[in-house]
C-alpha positions as MATLAB code, in Angstrom:
seq = 'ILLLPLFCRLVIDKQKISFSKPTHGGFAVAATLGILISAAIFITYWTVGKSMIAPQMVKEMAAKTGLANPYIYLAGAAYWVLINSVLEEYVWRWFVVKQCQAFMPPAAAIIVSAIAFTLHHIIAMQVYFNWLIVAIAALGICIGGALWSWCYIKYKSIWPGYLSHAIVDITVFTIGYHLIFQ';
ca = [
      -0.059   -0.005    0.166;
       2.844    2.253    0.389;
       5.492    0.958   -2.087;
       2.328    2.171   -5.208;
       2.001    5.775   -4.661;
       5.851    5.692   -4.352;
       5.873    3.286   -7.797;
       3.036    5.803   -9.704;
       5.174    8.938   -8.679;
       8.842    7.190   -9.757;
       7.519    4.639  -12.744;
       4.738    6.004  -14.070;
       3.819    9.533  -13.889;
       8.442    9.948  -14.311;
       8.432   12.850  -11.440;
      10.601   13.503   -8.079;
       9.497   12.928   -4.349;
       7.930   15.883   -2.926;
       7.356   16.390    0.138;
       4.276   18.626   -0.231;
       5.280   21.807    2.003;
       3.099   23.388    3.592;
       3.173   27.292    1.729;
      -1.014   26.880    1.476;
      -1.659   27.577    4.690;
      -4.803   25.279    6.829;
      -3.238   24.625   10.023;
      -5.485   26.785   12.263;
      -8.144   25.175   10.544;
      -7.022   21.360   10.734;
      -6.066   22.420   14.526;
      -9.737   23.065   14.705;
     -11.112   20.155   12.730;
      -8.482   17.351   14.829;
     -10.236   19.154   18.532;
     -13.979   18.605   17.048;
     -13.749   14.804   16.238;
     -11.409   14.958   19.278;
     -14.690   16.109   21.571;
     -16.951   14.361   18.926;
     -15.099   10.607   19.932;
     -14.700   12.039   24.082;
     -18.677   12.652   24.035;
     -19.165    9.399   22.183;
     -17.063    6.843   24.091;
     -18.511    8.466   27.886;
     -22.124    8.891   26.939;
     -22.550    5.203   25.013;
     -19.027    4.103   23.547;
     -17.843    2.805   27.543;
     -21.229    1.247   28.443;
     -20.319   -0.698   24.680;
     -16.820   -1.480   25.152;
     -15.430   -3.323   28.053;
     -12.287   -2.355   29.752;
     -11.134   -6.261   30.185;
     -11.474   -6.609   26.547;
      -9.297   -4.105   25.857;
      -6.735   -5.529   27.971;
      -7.309   -9.122   26.811;
      -5.904   -7.319   22.923;
      -2.977   -5.115   24.851;
      -1.888   -8.465   26.132;
      -2.309   -9.911   22.946;
      -0.703   -7.499   20.997;
       2.594   -6.875   22.991;
       0.669   -3.100   24.270;
      -0.499   -4.135   27.941;
       2.891   -2.231   28.469;
       2.107    1.377   30.121;
       6.025    2.328   28.286;
       5.404    0.023   25.334;
       1.652    0.879   24.881;
       2.689    4.757   24.569;
       5.581    4.208   22.058;
       2.991    2.292   19.376;
       1.180    5.202   20.077;
       4.210    7.756   19.535;
       4.136    5.936   15.892;
       1.459    6.095   14.969;
       1.099    9.568   16.070;
       3.804   10.129   14.359;
       4.867    7.741   11.272;
       1.235    6.006   10.795;
      -0.574    9.015   10.589;
       1.575   10.664    7.874;
       1.883    7.544    6.178;
      -2.101    7.165    6.001;
      -2.234   11.657    5.027;
       0.448    9.507    1.972;
      -1.572    7.256    0.486;
      -5.244    8.717    1.228;
      -4.981   11.924    0.097;
      -2.037   12.865   -1.573;
      -2.152    9.524   -3.959;
      -5.951    7.852   -3.793;
      -7.791   12.078   -3.535;
      -5.366   13.136   -6.408;
      -5.886    9.782   -8.660;
      -9.491   10.428   -7.617;
      -9.507   13.748   -8.776;
      -8.245   13.446  -12.545;
     -11.039   11.572  -13.143;
     -14.291   12.615  -11.128;
     -14.524   16.167   -9.605;
     -12.944   17.326   -6.137;
     -16.895   16.364   -4.282;
     -16.613   12.845   -5.850;
     -13.178   12.847   -4.833;
     -12.833   13.523   -1.278;
     -15.656   11.119   -0.920;
     -14.809    8.323   -2.847;
     -11.357    8.353   -0.910;
     -13.489    8.735    2.736;
     -15.045    5.964    1.587;
     -11.231    3.899    1.238;
     -10.019    5.205    4.158;
     -13.075    3.630    5.967;
     -13.004    0.289    4.290;
      -9.460   -0.262    5.832;
     -10.585    0.712    9.195;
     -13.115   -1.510    8.922;
     -11.044   -4.466    7.915;
      -8.731   -3.602   11.041;
     -11.473   -3.135   13.285;
     -13.783   -5.976   13.179;
     -11.431   -8.159   14.173;
     -11.816   -6.921   17.899;
     -14.775   -4.930   18.484;
     -18.126   -5.979   17.705;
     -19.893   -4.495   14.395;
     -22.354   -1.414   16.403;
     -18.678   -0.222   17.738;
     -17.356   -0.746   14.396;
     -20.533    0.986   12.403;
     -20.494    4.168   15.034;
     -16.211    4.128   14.698;
     -16.839    3.926   11.231;
     -19.435    6.917   10.705;
     -16.463    8.767   12.813;
     -13.531    7.770   10.540;
     -15.706    8.276    7.559;
     -16.353   11.559    8.554;
     -12.872   12.985    9.654;
     -11.251   11.268    6.403;
     -13.552   13.730    4.032;
     -12.104   16.695    6.731;
      -8.862   15.242    5.164;
      -9.601   14.867    1.869;
     -11.109   17.539    1.968;
      -7.860   20.024    3.933;
      -5.761   18.218    1.089;
      -7.389   20.090   -2.339;
      -8.080   23.493   -0.008;
      -4.821   23.630    1.372;
      -2.241   21.175   -1.655;
      -0.445   19.155    1.168;
      -1.041   16.114    3.370;
       0.532   18.245    6.222;
      -2.326   20.263    7.185;
      -4.687   17.278    7.486;
      -1.862   15.563    9.567;
      -1.961   18.034   12.101;
      -5.652   16.775   12.181;
      -5.059   13.656   12.587;
      -2.986   13.421   15.036;
      -5.093   15.378   17.051;
      -6.930   12.137   17.087;
      -5.444    9.519   16.576;
      -4.096   11.103   20.809;
      -7.682   11.030   22.008;
      -8.258    7.486   20.615;
      -5.024    6.195   22.400;
      -5.985    8.644   25.299;
      -8.999    6.295   25.818;
      -6.904    3.492   25.027;
      -4.907    3.709   27.553;
      -8.014    4.503   29.984;
      -8.868    1.784   29.142;
      -6.284   -0.090   29.530;
      -4.143    0.964   32.553;
      -7.042    3.019   34.417;
];
């Protein structure tokens, strides 16, 4: 999934690697979106999610994946926030949105990329959670993916979307920490 965009850029398009310099701003908007999405996640978790997600189940999942130690959990969270979120923005915003824009209007590119981003996460989540939790999370992921795709189109860089994405991931990992180590 990471090599296909690189292959397309270097071999098919015959272009150099670009780091998507954030020359068009968007960071205040992205931070605000990240905070608003995070607030929605916290509210959803504390109002309905808390009764739907058993801490013991999350602790068992953490133990199976090696994340039951708080230091390892925090290191994993740092990886997901600092590296994985950038990689997801590179794939889902830079590559998928850009490819979709080649043959559809921007609004359609936003929707298609958000749905693909959501499906990617559904595949991972369904292993760990029941269908209702996955459906609720998928709705939020789709909205976040659409907003981050909009950020990419508007600001012509993955970095504003990454900022928002990182804020949201910090929120998710904070809730995970609470569930595992409370």
